[in-house]
Amino acid sequence: MHRILVVEDERAVARGLVYALTQEGFAVEWAATGERALTLASEHDPHLVLLDVRLPDISGFDVCRRLRASGRRQPILMLTARDDEVDKVLGLELGADDYVVKPYSLRELHSRIRALLRRAYGELAGEPAARRVVFGDIELDLERMVVVRRGQAVDLTPIEFRLLRHLVAHPDRPFDRDALIEAIWGYESDVGNSRTVDVHMRHLRQKLEDDPADPRWLVTVRGVGYKFQPPGSA
Ligand code: CA
């Protein structure tokens, strides 16, 4: 699973990006400032950095230059203001790999990201074949939204699938119920409440766990919420 660092100070835009990329099967981190971006880049070594030019502290150009100066070679996709030719040229000169001009479509953004990942990490990177996650006797096909267990398709509701996909996209990372509601129902929605999350999680465990009362994959993190515990980390 590819990790993408989203560097964008406009909160609404950032949330939309994080949501869309997570839906695409990426593990996504978000930085709202340039300094934070540099910290996260060194801590998590993302496969790709999605970098806004206009940031509140240091500019996206500075972030780009400093990432390259520190030896980081992952693809950097700059988000530039409309028609700003100087921005485009400067970004590429400072070591960015590509840019998209705001406002961009998510479709365009996804195709640029896939292209950069493919170029950097090989032909299969980010392709549907790589978007299968297997753990234990369970196989999750992120592209076709199908879950198979012991060779049999598991009948999940769309919400259960989104909940599972979100947890699996971030192995070992605990999410509280509010974060899961946000991930599943979208940022504008107030459909879910924390009890709803518990209900869906119970159903998921009944469908996927050998012992739903003592789950192996979808575990409770006391005082926080839930996480996906990948193979080898139990
Ligand atoms: Ca900005």
CSV table of C-alpha atoms and ligand atoms in Angstrom, one decimal:
chain,number,residue,atom,x,y,z
A,1,MET,CA,0.0,0.0,0.0
A,2,HIS,CA,1.4,3.3,-1.0
A,3,ARG,CA,1.7,6.2,1.5
A,4,ILE,CA,0.9,9.7,0.2
A,5,LEU,CA,1.7,12.9,2.1
A,6,VAL,CA,-0.8,15.6,1.4
A,7,VAL,CA,0.6,19.1,2.1
A,8,GLU,CA,-2.2,21.6,1.9
A,9,ASP,CA,-3.1,24.4,4.4
A,10,GLU,CA,-6.7,24.8,3.3
A,11,ARG,CA,-8.5,22.5,5.6
A,12,ALA,CA,-11.5,21.8,3.5
A,13,VAL,CA,-9.4,21.0,0.4
A,14,ALA,CA,-7.1,18.9,2.4
A,15,ARG,CA,-9.9,16.9,3.9
A,16,GLY,CA,-11.4,16.3,0.5
A,17,LEU,CA,-8.0,15.1,-0.8
A,18,VAL,CA,-7.4,12.8,2.2
A,19,TYR,CA,-10.8,11.3,1.8
A,20,ALA,CA,-10.6,10.8,-1.9
A,21,LEU,CA,-7.1,9.3,-1.8
A,22,THR,CA,-8.0,7.0,1.1
A,23,GLN,CA,-11.0,5.8,-1.0
A,24,GLU,CA,-8.5,5.0,-3.7
A,25,GLY,CA,-6.7,2.7,-1.4
A,26,PHE,CA,-3.7,4.9,-0.4
A,27,ALA,CA,-2.5,5.4,3.2
A,28,VAL,CA,-2.6,9.2,3.6
A,29,GLU,CA,-1.0,11.6,5.9
A,30,TRP,CA,-1.7,15.3,6.0
A,31,ALA,CA,0.5,18.3,6.8
A,32,ALA,CA,-1.0,21.8,7.0
A,33,THR,CA,2.4,23.6,7.0
A,34,GLY,CA,5.7,23.2,5.3
A,35,GLU,CA,7.6,22.5,8.4
A,36,ARG,CA,5.1,19.8,9.4
A,37,ALA,CA,5.5,18.3,5.9
A,38,LEU,CA,9.3,18.1,6.4
A,39,THR,CA,8.8,16.4,9.7
A,40,LEU,CA,6.3,13.9,8.4
A,41,ALA,CA,8.3,13.2,5.3
A,42,SER,CA,11.3,12.2,7.4
A,43,GLU,CA,9.3,10.2,9.9
A,44,HIS,CA,7.1,8.3,7.5
A,45,ASP,CA,9.1,8.4,4.2
A,46,PRO,CA,6.0,8.6,2.0
A,47,HIS,CA,6.0,7.1,-1.5
A,48,LEU,CA,4.7,10.4,-3.0
A,49,VAL,CA,4.3,14.0,-1.8
A,50,LEU,CA,1.3,16.0,-3.0
A,51,LEU,CA,2.5,19.6,-2.4
A,52,ASP,CA,0.6,22.8,-2.4
A,53,VAL,CA,2.8,25.8,-3.4
A,54,ARG,CA,1.1,28.4,-1.2
A,55,LEU,CA,1.6,27.4,2.5
A,56,PRO,CA,1.4,29.6,5.6
A,57,ASP,CA,5.0,29.2,6.7
A,58,ILE,CA,7.6,28.2,4.2
A,59,SER,CA,6.5,27.8,0.6
A,60,GLY,CA,6.0,24.5,-1.2
A,61,PHE,CA,9.1,25.4,-3.2
A,62,ASP,CA,11.1,25.5,0.0
A,63,VAL,CA,9.6,22.2,1.0
A,64,CYS,CA,10.5,20.7,-2.3
A,65,ARG,CA,14.1,22.0,-2.3
A,66,ARG,CA,14.7,20.8,1.3
A,67,LEU,CA,13.3,17.4,0.6
A,68,ARG,CA,15.7,17.0,-2.3
A,69,ALA,CA,18.6,18.5,-0.4
A,70,SER,CA,18.0,15.9,2.4
A,71,GLY,CA,18.3,13.2,-0.2
A,72,ARG,CA,14.6,12.3,-0.6
A,73,ARG,CA,13.8,11.0,-4.0
A,74,GLN,CA,10.1,10.1,-3.9
A,75,PRO,CA,7.9,11.7,-6.6
A,76,ILE,CA,6.7,15.2,-5.7
A,77,LEU,CA,3.5,16.4,-7.4
A,78,MET,CA,3.0,20.2,-7.0
A,79,LEU,CA,-0.4,21.8,-6.8
A,80,THR,CA,-0.1,25.2,-8.4
A,81,ALA,CA,-2.3,28.2,-8.8
A,82,ARG,CA,-4.1,28.6,-12.1
A,83,ASP,CA,-2.0,29.9,-15.0
A,84,ASP,CA,1.0,30.6,-12.9
A,85,GLU,CA,3.8,29.7,-15.3
A,86,VAL,CA,6.5,30.8,-13.0
A,87,ASP,CA,5.2,28.4,-10.3
A,88,LYS,CA,5.2,25.5,-12.7
A,89,VAL,CA,8.7,26.1,-14.0
A,90,LEU,CA,10.2,26.8,-10.6
A,91,GLY,CA,8.7,23.7,-9.1
A,92,LEU,CA,10.2,21.5,-11.7
A,93,GLU,CA,13.5,23.2,-11.4
A,94,LEU,CA,13.6,22.6,-7.7
A,95,GLY,CA,13.0,18.9,-8.1
A,96,ALA,CA,9.3,18.4,-8.4
A,97,ASP,CA,8.3,15.7,-10.8
A,98,ASP,CA,5.0,17.1,-12.1
A,99,TYR,CA,2.3,19.6,-11.3
A,100,VAL,CA,-1.4,19.9,-11.5
A,101,VAL,CA,-3.1,23.3,-11.8
A,102,LYS,CA,-5.9,24.3,-9.5
A,103,PRO,CA,-8.7,23.7,-9.9
A,104,TYR,CA,-8.0,20.1,-10.9
A,105,SER,CA,-10.4,17.2,-11.2
A,106,LEU,CA,-9.9,14.2,-8.9
A,107,ARG,CA,-9.7,12.0,-12.0
A,108,GLU,CA,-6.8,14.0,-13.3
A,109,LEU,CA,-5.1,14.0,-10.0
A,110,HIS,CA,-5.5,10.2,-9.6
A,111,SER,CA,-4.1,9.6,-13.0
A,112,ARG,CA,-1.0,11.8,-12.4
A,113,ILE,CA,-0.4,10.1,-9.1
A,114,ARG,CA,-0.7,6.6,-10.6
A,115,ALA,CA,1.7,7.6,-13.4
A,116,LEU,CA,4.3,8.9,-11.0
A,117,LEU,CA,4.0,5.9,-8.7
A,118,ARG,CA,4.4,3.6,-11.7
A,119,ARG,CA,7.4,5.5,-12.9
A,120,ALA,CA,9.0,5.5,-9.5
A,121,TYR,CA,8.2,2.1,-8.2
A,122,GLY,CA,7.5,-0.1,-11.2
A,123,GLU,CA,4.9,-1.1,-13.7
A,124,LEU,CA,2.5,-2.8,-11.2
A,125,ALA,CA,2.6,-0.1,-8.6
A,126,GLY,CA,-0.8,1.3,-7.9
A,127,GLU,CA,-2.5,-0.9,-10.5
A,128,PRO,CA,-5.5,-2.9,-9.7
A,129,ALA,CA,-3.4,-6.1,-9.2
A,130,ALA,CA,-1.6,-4.4,-6.4
A,131,ARG,CA,-4.8,-3.2,-4.8
A,132,ARG,CA,-5.6,-6.5,-3.3
A,133,VAL,CA,-5.0,-7.0,0.4
A,134,VAL,CA,-4.7,-10.5,1.8
A,135,PHE,CA,-4.8,-11.3,5.5
A,136,GLY,CA,-5.4,-14.8,6.9
A,137,ASP,CA,-8.1,-16.4,4.9
A,138,ILE,CA,-9.5,-13.1,3.8
A,139,GLU,CA,-8.9,-11.3,0.5
A,140,LEU,CA,-9.9,-7.7,0.0
A,141,ASP,CA,-10.2,-6.5,-3.6
A,142,LEU,CA,-10.2,-2.7,-3.3
A,143,GLU,CA,-10.8,-2.2,-7.0
A,144,ARG,CA,-13.9,-4.4,-7.3
A,145,MET,CA,-15.0,-3.8,-3.7
A,146,VAL,CA,-15.2,-7.5,-3.1
A,147,VAL,CA,-14.3,-9.5,0.0
A,148,VAL,CA,-13.6,-13.2,-0.3
A,149,ARG,CA,-13.1,-15.5,2.7
A,150,ARG,CA,-12.1,-19.1,2.3
A,151,GLY,CA,-12.9,-18.8,-1.4
A,152,GLN,CA,-16.4,-17.5,-0.7
A,153,ALA,CA,-17.6,-14.0,-1.4
A,154,VAL,CA,-18.5,-12.3,1.9
A,155,ASP,CA,-21.7,-10.2,1.7
A,156,LEU,CA,-20.8,-6.8,3.1
A,157,THR,CA,-22.9,-3.7,3.1
A,158,PRO,CA,-21.3,-0.6,1.4
A,159,ILE,CA,-20.8,0.9,4.8
A,160,GLU,CA,-19.1,-2.2,6.2
A,161,PHE,CA,-16.9,-2.3,3.2
A,162,ARG,CA,-15.8,1.3,3.6
A,163,LEU,CA,-15.2,0.8,7.3
A,164,LEU,CA,-13.1,-2.3,6.5
A,165,ARG,CA,-11.2,-0.6,3.7
A,166,HIS,CA,-10.4,2.5,5.8
A,167,LEU,CA,-9.0,0.4,8.7
A,168,VAL,CA,-7.0,-1.9,6.3
A,169,ALA,CA,-5.6,1.1,4.5
A,170,HIS,CA,-3.9,2.1,7.8
A,171,PRO,CA,-2.6,-1.0,9.3
A,172,ASP,CA,-2.0,-0.9,13.1
A,173,ARG,CA,-3.3,2.7,13.3
A,174,PRO,CA,-6.1,3.1,15.9
A,175,PHE,CA,-9.0,5.3,14.9
A,176,ASP,CA,-11.6,6.8,17.3
A,177,ARG,CA,-15.2,6.5,16.4
A,178,ASP,CA,-15.5,10.1,15.2
A,179,ALA,CA,-12.6,9.6,12.8
A,180,LEU,CA,-14.3,6.4,11.4
A,181,ILE,CA,-17.6,8.2,11.0
A,182,GLU,CA,-15.8,10.9,9.1
A,183,ALA,CA,-14.0,8.3,6.9
A,184,ILE,CA,-17.2,6.3,6.2
A,185,TRP,CA,-20.0,8.8,5.8
A,186,GLY,CA,-17.9,11.7,4.5
A,187,TYR,CA,-17.0,15.0,6.1
A,188,GLU,CA,-20.4,16.7,5.7
A,189,SER,CA,-22.4,13.9,7.1
A,190,ASP,CA,-23.9,13.6,10.6
A,191,VAL,CA,-25.6,10.3,9.8
A,192,GLY,CA,-23.4,8.2,11.9
A,193,ASN,CA,-22.8,8.3,15.6
A,194,SER,CA,-20.4,6.3,17.7
A,195,ARG,CA,-22.9,3.6,18.5
A,196,THR,CA,-23.4,3.1,14.8
A,197,VAL,CA,-19.7,2.4,14.3
A,198,ASP,CA,-19.9,-0.2,17.0
A,199,VAL,CA,-22.8,-1.9,15.4
A,200,HIS,CA,-21.1,-2.0,12.0
A,201,MET,CA,-17.9,-3.2,13.6
A,202,ARG,CA,-19.8,-6.1,15.3
A,203,HIS,CA,-21.3,-7.1,12.0
A,204,LEU,CA,-17.9,-7.0,10.3
A,205,ARG,CA,-16.4,-9.2,13.0
A,206,GLN,CA,-19.2,-11.7,12.7
A,207,LYS,CA,-18.6,-11.9,8.9
A,208,LEU,CA,-14.8,-12.0,9.0
A,209,GLU,CA,-13.5,-13.2,12.3
A,210,ASP,CA,-13.1,-16.8,13.4
A,211,ASP,CA,-14.1,-15.7,16.9
A,212,PRO,CA,-16.0,-12.4,16.8
A,213,ALA,CA,-15.7,-12.1,20.5
A,214,ASP,CA,-11.9,-12.3,20.4
A,215,PRO,CA,-11.0,-10.7,17.0
A,216,ARG,CA,-7.8,-11.3,15.3
A,217,TRP,CA,-7.9,-8.6,12.6
A,218,LEU,CA,-10.4,-5.9,13.7
A,219,VAL,CA,-9.3,-5.2,17.2
A,220,THR,CA,-10.5,-2.9,19.9
A,221,VAL,CA,-8.0,-0.3,21.1
A,222,ARG,CA,-9.0,0.4,24.7
A,223,GLY,CA,-9.8,4.1,25.3
A,224,VAL,CA,-9.5,4.9,21.5
A,225,GLY,CA,-11.6,2.8,19.2
A,226,TYR,CA,-10.6,0.3,16.6
A,227,LYS,CA,-7.7,-0.7,14.4
A,228,PHE,CA,-6.8,-3.3,11.7
A,229,GLN,CA,-4.1,-5.6,13.1
A,230,PRO,CA,-2.2,-6.9,10.1
A,231,PRO,CA,-0.6,-10.4,9.9
A,232,GLY,CA,2.6,-10.7,11.9
A,233,SER,CA,1.8,-8.0,14.3
A,234,ALA,CA,-0.4,-9.9,16.8
B,1,CA,CA,-2.5,26.9,0.1
